[in-house]
mmCIF file of C-alpha atoms in Angstrom:
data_model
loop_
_atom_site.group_PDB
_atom_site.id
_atom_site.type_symbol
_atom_site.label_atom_id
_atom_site.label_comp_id
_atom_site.label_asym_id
_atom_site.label_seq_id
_atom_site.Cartn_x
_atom_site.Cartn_y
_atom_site.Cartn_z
ATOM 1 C CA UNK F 1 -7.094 86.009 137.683
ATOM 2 C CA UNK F 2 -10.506 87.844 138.450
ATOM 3 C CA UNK F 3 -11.780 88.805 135.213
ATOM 4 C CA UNK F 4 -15.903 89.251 136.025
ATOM 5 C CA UNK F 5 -17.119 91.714 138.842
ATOM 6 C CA UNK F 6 -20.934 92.564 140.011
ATOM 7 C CA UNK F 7 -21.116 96.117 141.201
ATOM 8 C CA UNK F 8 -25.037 95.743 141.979
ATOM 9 C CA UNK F 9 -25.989 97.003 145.191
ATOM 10 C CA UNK F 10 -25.618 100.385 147.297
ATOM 11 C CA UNK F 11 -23.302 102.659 148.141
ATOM 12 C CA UNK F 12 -19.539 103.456 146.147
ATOM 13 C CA UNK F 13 -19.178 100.408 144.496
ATOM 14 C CA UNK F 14 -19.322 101.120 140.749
ATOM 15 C CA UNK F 15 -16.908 104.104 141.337
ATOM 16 C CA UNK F 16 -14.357 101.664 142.735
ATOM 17 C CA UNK F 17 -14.549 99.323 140.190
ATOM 18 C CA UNK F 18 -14.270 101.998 137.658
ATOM 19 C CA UNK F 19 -10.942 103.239 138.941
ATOM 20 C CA UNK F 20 -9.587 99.267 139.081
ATOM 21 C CA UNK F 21 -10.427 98.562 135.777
ATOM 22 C CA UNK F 22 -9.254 101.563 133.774
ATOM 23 C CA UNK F 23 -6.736 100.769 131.290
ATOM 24 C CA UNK F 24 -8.160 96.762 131.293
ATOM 25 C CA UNK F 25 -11.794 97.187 130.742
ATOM 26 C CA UNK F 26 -11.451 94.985 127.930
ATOM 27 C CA UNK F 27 -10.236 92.027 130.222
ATOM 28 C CA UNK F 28 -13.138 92.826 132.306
ATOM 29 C CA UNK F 29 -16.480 91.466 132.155
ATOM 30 C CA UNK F 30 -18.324 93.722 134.359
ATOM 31 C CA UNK F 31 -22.149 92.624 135.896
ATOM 32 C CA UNK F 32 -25.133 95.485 137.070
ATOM 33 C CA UNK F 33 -28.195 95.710 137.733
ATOM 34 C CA UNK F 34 -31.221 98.013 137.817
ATOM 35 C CA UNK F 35 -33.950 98.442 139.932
ATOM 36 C CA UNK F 36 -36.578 96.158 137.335
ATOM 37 C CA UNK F 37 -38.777 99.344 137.013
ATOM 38 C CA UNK F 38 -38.782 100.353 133.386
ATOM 39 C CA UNK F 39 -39.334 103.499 133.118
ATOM 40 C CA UNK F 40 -35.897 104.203 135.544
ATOM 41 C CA UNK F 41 -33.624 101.274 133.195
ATOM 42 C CA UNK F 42 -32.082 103.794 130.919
ATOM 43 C CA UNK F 43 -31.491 106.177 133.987
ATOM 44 C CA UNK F 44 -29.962 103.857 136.195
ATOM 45 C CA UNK F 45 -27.688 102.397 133.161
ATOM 46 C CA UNK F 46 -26.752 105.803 132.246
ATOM 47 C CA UNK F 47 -25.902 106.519 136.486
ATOM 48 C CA UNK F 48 -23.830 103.334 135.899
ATOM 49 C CA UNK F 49 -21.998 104.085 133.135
ATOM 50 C CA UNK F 50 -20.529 106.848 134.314
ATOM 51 C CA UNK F 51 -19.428 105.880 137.971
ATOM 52 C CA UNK F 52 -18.269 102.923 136.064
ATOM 53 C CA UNK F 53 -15.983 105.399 133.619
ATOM 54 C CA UNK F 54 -17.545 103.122 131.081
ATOM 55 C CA UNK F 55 -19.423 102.658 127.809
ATOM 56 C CA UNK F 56 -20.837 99.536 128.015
ATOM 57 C CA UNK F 57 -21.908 97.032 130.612
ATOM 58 C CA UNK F 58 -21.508 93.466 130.007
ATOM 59 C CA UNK F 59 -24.275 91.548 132.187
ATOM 60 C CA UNK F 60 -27.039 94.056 132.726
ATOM 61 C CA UNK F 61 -29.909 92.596 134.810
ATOM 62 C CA UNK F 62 -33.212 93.938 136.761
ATOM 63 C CA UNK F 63 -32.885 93.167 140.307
ATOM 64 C CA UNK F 64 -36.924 92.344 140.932
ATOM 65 C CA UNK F 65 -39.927 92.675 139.199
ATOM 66 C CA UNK F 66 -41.829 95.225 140.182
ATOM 67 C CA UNK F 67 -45.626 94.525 141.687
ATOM 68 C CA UNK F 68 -47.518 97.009 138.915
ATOM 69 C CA UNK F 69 -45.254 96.531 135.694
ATOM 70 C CA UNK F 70 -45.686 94.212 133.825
ATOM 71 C CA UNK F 71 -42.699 91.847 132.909
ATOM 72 C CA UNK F 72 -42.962 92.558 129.228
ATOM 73 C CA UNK F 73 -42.058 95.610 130.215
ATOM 74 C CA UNK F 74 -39.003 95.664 131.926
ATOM 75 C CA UNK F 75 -37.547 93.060 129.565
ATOM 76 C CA UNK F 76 -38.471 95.725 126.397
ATOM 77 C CA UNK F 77 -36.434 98.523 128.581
ATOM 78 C CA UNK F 78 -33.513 95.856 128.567
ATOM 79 C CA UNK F 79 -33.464 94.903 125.152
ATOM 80 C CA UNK F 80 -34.084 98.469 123.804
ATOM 81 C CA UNK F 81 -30.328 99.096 125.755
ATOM 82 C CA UNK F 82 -29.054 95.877 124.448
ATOM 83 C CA UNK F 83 -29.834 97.078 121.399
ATOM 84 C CA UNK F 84 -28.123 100.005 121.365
ATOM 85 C CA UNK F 85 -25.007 98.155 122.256
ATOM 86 C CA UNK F 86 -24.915 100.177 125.764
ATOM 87 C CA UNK F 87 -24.903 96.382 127.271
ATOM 88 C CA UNK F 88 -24.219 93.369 126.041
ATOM 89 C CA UNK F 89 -26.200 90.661 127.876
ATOM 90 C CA UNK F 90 -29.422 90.814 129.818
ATOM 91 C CA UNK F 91 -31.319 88.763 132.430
ATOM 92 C CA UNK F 92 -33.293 89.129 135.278
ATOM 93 C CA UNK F 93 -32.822 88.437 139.184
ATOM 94 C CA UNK F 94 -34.946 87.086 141.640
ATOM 95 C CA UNK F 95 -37.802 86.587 138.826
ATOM 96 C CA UNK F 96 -39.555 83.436 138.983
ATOM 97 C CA UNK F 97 -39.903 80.302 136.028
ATOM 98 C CA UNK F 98 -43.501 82.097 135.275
ATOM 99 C CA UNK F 99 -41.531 85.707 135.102
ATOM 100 C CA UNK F 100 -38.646 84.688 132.620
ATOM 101 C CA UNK F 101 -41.272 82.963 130.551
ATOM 102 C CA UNK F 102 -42.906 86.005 129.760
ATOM 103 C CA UNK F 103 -40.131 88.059 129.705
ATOM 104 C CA UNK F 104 -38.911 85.773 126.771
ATOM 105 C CA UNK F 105 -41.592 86.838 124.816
ATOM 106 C CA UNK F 106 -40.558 90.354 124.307
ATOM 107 C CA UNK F 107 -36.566 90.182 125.247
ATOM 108 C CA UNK F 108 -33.425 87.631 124.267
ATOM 109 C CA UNK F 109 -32.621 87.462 127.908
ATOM 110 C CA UNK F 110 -29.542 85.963 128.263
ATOM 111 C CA UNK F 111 -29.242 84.593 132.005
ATOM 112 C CA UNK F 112 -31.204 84.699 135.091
ATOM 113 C CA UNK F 113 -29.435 85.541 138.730
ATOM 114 C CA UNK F 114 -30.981 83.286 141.487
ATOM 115 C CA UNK F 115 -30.161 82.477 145.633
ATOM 116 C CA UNK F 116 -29.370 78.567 145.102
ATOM 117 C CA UNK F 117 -27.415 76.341 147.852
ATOM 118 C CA UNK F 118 -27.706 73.146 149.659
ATOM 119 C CA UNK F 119 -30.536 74.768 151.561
ATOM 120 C CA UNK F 120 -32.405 76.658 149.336
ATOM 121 C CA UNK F 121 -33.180 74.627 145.847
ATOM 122 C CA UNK F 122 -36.695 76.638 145.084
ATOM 123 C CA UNK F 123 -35.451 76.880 141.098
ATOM 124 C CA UNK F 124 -34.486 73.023 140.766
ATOM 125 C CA UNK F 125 -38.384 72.254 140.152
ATOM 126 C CA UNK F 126 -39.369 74.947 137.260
ATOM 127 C CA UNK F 127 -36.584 77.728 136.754
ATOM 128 C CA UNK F 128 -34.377 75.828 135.950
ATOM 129 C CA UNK F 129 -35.635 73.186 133.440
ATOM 130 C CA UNK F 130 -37.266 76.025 131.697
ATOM 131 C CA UNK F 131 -33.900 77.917 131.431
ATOM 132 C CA UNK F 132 -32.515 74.688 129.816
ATOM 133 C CA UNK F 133 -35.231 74.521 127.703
ATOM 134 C CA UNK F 134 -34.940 78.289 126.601
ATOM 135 C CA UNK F 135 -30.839 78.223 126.620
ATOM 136 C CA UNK F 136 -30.559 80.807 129.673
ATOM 137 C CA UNK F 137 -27.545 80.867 131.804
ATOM 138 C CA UNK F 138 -28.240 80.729 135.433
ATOM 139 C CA UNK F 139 -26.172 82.726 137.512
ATOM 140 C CA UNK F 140 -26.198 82.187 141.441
ATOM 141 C CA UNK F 141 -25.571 84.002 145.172
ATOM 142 C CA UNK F 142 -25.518 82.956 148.356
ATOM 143 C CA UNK F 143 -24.335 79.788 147.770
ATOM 144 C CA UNK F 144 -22.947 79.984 151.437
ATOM 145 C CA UNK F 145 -26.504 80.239 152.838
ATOM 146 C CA UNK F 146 -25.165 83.605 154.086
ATOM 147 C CA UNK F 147 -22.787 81.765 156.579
ATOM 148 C CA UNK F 148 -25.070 79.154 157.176
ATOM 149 C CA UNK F 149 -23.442 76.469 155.472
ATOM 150 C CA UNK F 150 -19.843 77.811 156.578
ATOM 151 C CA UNK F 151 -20.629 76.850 160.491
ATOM 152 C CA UNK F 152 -20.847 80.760 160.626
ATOM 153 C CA UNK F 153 -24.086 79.720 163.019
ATOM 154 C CA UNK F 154 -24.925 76.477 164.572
ATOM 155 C CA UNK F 155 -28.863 77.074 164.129
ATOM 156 C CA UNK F 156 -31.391 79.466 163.100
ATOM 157 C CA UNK F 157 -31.711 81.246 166.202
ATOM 158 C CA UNK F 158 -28.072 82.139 166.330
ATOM 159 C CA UNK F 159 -28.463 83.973 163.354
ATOM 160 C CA UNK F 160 -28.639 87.832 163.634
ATOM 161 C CA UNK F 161 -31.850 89.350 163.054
ATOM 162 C CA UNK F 162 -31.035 91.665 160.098
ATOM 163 C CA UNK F 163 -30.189 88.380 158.439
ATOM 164 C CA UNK F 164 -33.315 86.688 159.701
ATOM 165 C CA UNK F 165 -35.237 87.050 155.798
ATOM 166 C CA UNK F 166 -32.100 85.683 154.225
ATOM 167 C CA UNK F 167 -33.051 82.326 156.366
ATOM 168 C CA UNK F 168 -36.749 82.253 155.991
ATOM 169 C CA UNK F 169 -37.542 83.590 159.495
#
């Protein structure tokens, strides 16, 4: 019954997902992401396509924007491979309400990826009334507080430090 996978991330993922969806990639909608540096978009789609045995990507979305470009930018990068029909949907993680608002002005961009949970509501207040207003899907992670709201960890301090940024230490 899985039908939508995100390969984003590090290591041999998008090669193993590329061997378990040969023969259905039709029945798969497939989610990836690029680095939000637009000069390195069409690269890292073109990287992706072919670990993914592939020639499209469904959800394509920048990861974060980066400090010196400006978001105009990166969303142009996205739409130009939209456009192309090389993906079919694009959006934008980690980018705040300000960030999608401009990146509206240059791109259709079609959802936004965002950490959301009991604990941590930052986009209730502006992202996401603005992505009703501009009809963009929200998309979330950690909605387990990254064990936090499993029991995982009975307080802050018991959990591990590599995890400490995921908890606002």
């Amino acid at each position: 019954g899985i039908n939508h996978i995100v390969t984003a991330g590090y290591g041999n993922a998008r090669e193993v997902v590329g061997k378990a969806i040969k023969g259905i990639r039709e029945k798969v909608y497939v989610a990836d992401s690029c680095s939000g540096d637009p000069d390195k978009a069409e690269e890292e789609k073109n990287n992706s396509l072919q670990m993914l045995q592939t020639d499209y990507i469904d959800f394509y979305y920048a990861h974060y924007p980066r400090e010196n470009s400006p978001i105009t930018e990166i969303a142009g990068a996205l739409d130009a491979l939209r456009q192309k029909g090389e993906v079919k949907y694009i959006g934008l993680s980690n980018f705040s309400a300000s960030q999608l608002k401009e990146a509206t002005k240059k791109a259709a961009i079609t959802f936004v990826q965002s950490p959301y949970n009991l604990l941590w509501r930052e986009i209730e207040p502006e992202l996401l009334p603005l992505c009703i207003e501009k009809n963009v899907g929200v998309t979330t992670y950690s909605s387990l507080a990254q064990g936090l709201l499993t029991g995982k960890y009975k307080s802050y301090d018991d959990v591990p430090q590599d995890r400490a940024r995921a908890v606002g230490r």
